[in-house]
CSV table of C-alpha atoms and ligand atoms in Angstrom, one decimal:
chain,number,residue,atom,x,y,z
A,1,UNK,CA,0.6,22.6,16.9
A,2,UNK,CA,-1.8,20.7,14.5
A,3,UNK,CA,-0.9,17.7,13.2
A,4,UNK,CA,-0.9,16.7,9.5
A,5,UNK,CA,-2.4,13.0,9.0
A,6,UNK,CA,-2.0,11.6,5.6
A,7,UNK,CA,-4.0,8.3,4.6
A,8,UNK,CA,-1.8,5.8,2.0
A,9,UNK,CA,-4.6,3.5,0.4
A,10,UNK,CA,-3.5,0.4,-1.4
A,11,UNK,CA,-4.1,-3.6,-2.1
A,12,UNK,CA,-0.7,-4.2,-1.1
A,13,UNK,CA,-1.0,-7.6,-2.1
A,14,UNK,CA,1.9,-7.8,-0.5
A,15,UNK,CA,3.7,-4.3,0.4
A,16,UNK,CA,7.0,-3.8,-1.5
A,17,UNK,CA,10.1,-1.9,-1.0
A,18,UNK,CA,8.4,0.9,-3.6
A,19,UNK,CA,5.6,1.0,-0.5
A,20,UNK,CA,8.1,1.8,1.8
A,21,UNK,CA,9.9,3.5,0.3
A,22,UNK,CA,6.7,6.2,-0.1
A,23,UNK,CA,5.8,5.6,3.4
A,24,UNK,CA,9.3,7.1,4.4
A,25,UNK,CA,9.2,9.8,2.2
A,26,UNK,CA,5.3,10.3,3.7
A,27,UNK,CA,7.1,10.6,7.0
A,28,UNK,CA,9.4,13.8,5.8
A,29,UNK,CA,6.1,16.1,5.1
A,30,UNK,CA,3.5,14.7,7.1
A,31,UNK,CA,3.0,13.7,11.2
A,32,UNK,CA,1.2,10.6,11.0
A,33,UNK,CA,0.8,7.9,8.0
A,34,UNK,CA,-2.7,5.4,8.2
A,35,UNK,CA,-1.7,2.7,5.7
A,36,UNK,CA,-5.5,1.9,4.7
A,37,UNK,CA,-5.5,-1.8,3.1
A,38,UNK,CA,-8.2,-2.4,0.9
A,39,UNK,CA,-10.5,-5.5,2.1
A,40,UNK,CA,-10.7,-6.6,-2.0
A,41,UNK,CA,-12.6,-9.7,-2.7
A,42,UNK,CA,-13.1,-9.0,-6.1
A,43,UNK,CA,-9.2,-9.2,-6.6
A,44,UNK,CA,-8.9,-12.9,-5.1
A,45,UNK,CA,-5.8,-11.2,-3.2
A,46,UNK,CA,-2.9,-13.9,-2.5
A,47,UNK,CA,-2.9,-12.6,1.3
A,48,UNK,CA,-5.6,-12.1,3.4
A,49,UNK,CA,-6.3,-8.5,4.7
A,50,UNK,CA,-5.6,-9.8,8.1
A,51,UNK,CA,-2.3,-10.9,6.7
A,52,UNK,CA,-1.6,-7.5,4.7
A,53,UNK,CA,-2.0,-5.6,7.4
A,54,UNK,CA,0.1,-7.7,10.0
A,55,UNK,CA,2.9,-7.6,7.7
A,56,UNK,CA,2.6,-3.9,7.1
A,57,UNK,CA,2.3,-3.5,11.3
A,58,UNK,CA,5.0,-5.7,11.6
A,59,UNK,CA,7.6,-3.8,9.0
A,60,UNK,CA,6.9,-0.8,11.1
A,61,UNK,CA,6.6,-1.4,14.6
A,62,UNK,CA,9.2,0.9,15.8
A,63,UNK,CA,7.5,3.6,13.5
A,64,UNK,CA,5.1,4.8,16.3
A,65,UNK,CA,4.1,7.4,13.3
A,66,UNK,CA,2.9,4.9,11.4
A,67,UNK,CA,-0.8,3.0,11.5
A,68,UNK,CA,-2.2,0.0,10.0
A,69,UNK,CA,-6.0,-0.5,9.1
A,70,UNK,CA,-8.3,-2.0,6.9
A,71,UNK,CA,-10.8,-0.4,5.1
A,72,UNK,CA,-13.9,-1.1,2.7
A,73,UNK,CA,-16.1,1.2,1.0
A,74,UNK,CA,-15.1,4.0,-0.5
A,75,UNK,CA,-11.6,5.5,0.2
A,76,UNK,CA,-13.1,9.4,1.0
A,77,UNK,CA,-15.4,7.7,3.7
A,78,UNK,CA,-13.0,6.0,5.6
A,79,UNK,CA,-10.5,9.3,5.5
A,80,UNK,CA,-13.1,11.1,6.7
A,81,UNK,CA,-14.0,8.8,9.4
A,82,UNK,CA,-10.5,9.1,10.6
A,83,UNK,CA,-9.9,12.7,10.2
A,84,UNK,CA,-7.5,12.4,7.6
A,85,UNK,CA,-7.6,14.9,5.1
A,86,UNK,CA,-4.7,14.1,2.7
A,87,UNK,CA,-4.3,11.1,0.7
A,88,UNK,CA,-1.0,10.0,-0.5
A,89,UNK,CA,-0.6,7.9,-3.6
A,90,UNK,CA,3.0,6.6,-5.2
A,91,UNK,CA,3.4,7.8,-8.8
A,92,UNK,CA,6.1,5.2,-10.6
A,93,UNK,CA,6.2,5.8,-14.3
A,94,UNK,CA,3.8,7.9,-16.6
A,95,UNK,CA,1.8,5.0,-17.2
A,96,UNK,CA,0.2,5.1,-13.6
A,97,UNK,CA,-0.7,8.7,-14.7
A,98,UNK,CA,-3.8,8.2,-16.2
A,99,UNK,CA,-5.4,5.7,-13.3
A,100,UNK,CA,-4.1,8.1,-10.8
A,101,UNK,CA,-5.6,11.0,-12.3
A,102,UNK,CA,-8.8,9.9,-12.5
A,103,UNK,CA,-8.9,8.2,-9.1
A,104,UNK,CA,-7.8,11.6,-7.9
A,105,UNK,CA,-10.4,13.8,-9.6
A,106,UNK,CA,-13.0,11.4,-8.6
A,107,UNK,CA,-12.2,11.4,-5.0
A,108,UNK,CA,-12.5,15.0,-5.0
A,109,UNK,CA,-15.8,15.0,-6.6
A,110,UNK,CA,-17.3,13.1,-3.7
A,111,UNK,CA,-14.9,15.0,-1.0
A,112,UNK,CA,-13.5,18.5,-1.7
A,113,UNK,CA,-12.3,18.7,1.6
A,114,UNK,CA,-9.9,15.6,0.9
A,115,UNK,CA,-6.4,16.6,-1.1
A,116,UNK,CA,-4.7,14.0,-3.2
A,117,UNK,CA,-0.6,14.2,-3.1
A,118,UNK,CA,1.5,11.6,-5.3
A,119,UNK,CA,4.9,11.2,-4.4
A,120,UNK,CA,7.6,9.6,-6.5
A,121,UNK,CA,9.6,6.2,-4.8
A,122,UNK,CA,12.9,5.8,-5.6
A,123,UNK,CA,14.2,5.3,-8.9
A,124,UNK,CA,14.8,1.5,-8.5
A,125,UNK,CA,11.7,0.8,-7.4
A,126,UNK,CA,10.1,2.8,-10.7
A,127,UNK,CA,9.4,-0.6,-12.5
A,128,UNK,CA,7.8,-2.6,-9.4
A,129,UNK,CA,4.2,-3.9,-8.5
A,130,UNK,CA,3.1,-6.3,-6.0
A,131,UNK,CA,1.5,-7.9,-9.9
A,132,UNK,CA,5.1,-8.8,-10.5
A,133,UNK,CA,6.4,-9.8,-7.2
A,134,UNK,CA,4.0,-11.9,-6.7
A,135,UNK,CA,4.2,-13.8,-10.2
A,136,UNK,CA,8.1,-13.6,-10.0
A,137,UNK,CA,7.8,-15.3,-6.7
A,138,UNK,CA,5.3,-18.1,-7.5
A,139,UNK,CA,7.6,-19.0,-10.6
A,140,UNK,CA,9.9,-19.6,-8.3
A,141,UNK,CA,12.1,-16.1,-9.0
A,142,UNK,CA,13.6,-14.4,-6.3
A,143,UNK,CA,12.0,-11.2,-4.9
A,144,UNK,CA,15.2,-10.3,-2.7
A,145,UNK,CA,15.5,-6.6,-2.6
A,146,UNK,CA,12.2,-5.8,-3.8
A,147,UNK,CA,10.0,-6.6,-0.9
A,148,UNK,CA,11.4,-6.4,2.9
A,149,UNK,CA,12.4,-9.8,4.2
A,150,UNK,CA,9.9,-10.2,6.3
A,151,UNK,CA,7.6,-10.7,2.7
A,152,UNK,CA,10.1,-12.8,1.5
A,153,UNK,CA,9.4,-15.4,3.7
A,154,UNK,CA,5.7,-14.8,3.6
A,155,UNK,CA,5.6,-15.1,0.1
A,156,UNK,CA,7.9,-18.6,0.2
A,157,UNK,CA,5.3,-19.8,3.2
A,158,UNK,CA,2.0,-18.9,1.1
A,159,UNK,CA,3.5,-20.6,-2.2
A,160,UNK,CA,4.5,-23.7,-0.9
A,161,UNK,CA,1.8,-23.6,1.3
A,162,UNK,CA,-0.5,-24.0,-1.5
A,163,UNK,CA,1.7,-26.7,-3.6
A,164,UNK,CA,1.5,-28.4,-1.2
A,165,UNK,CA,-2.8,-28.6,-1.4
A,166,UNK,CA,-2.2,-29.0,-5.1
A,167,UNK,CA,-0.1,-31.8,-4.5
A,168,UNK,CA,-2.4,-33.8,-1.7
B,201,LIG,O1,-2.9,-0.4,-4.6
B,201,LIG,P1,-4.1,-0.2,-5.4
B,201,LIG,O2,-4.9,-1.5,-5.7
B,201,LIG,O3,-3.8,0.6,-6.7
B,201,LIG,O4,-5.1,0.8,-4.5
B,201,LIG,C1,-6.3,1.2,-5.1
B,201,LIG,C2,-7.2,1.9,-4.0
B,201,LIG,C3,-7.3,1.0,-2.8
B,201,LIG,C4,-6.5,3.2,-3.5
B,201,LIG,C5,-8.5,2.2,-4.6
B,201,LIG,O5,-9.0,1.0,-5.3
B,201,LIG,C6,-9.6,2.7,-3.6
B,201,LIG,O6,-9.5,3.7,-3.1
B,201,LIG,N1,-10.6,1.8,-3.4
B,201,LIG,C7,-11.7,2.1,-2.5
B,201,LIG,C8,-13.0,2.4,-3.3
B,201,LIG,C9,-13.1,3.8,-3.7
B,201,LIG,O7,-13.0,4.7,-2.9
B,201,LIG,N2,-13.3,4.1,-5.0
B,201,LIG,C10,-13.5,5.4,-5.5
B,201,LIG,C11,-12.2,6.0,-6.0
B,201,LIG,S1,-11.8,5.4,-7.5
């Protein structure tokens, strides 16, 4: 039977419950999920790409479903390339409606043959972006229950990892 591949692009900067949460529901419709992290200069992200895409490997080792790359260039490309035809993208509140959209439409300008599906998370996770988990944690806030533990620690590693060359 042919299988049904689904790419899930992102910065996650770093993943959160809300991107797991989509990446199990991915799992109930499609065969195999490529979680495609964006290599992002531009953004200054707080983890590397190496270390995005460890974490995400890590979260889901026992998923063999589930595959972890980086990507640059443009999004349709690298689907392509991997003979993915269906990109999924999490749709939290209307706001993210407008971005979405548009990053949609424009995708299928430049690749017809690629079909964008959005997919709510969760209800509790409706209100949550690696923006705010990251800013909560380097406040000092706790991010328990918003990003696997795993992150957690990360997160508490990378912050005080970088007091600490503020401090020296
Ligand atoms: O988690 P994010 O930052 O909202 O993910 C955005 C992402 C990575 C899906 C988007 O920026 C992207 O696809 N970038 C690759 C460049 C590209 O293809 N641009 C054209 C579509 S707008």
């Amino acid at each position: 039977m042919l299988e049904v591949r689904a790419i899930y692009p992102g910065s996650f900067d770093p993943i959160t419950n809300g991107h797991v949460d989509i990446i199990q529901r991915g799992l109930r419709v499609f065969d195999r999920i490529l979680v495609a992290v964006l290599e992002n200069p531009k953004k200054s992200p707080l983890f590397t790409t190496k270390e995005r895409v460890s974490m995400i490997q890590e979260i889901f080792a026992r998923e063999e479903k589930v595959e972890v790359q980086a990507f640059d260039g443009l999004l349709v490309d690298f689907a392509r390339a991997r003979k993915t035809p269906v990109v999924i993208r999490g749709l939290r509140a209307i706001s993210d409606f407008e971005y979405e959209f548009q990053m949609a439409l424009m995708n299928r300008n430049l690749a017809p043959d690629i079909e964008t599906f959005f997919m709510m998370p969760n209800v509790n996770y409706s209100f949550l972006s690696s923006n705010m988990v990251r800013e909560v944690a380097a406040l000092g806030g706790s991010v328990e229950g918003f990003v696997p533990e795993l992150v957690v620690r990360r997160l508490r590693d990378k912050i005080q990892g970088s007091k600490k060359v503020q401090n020296s």
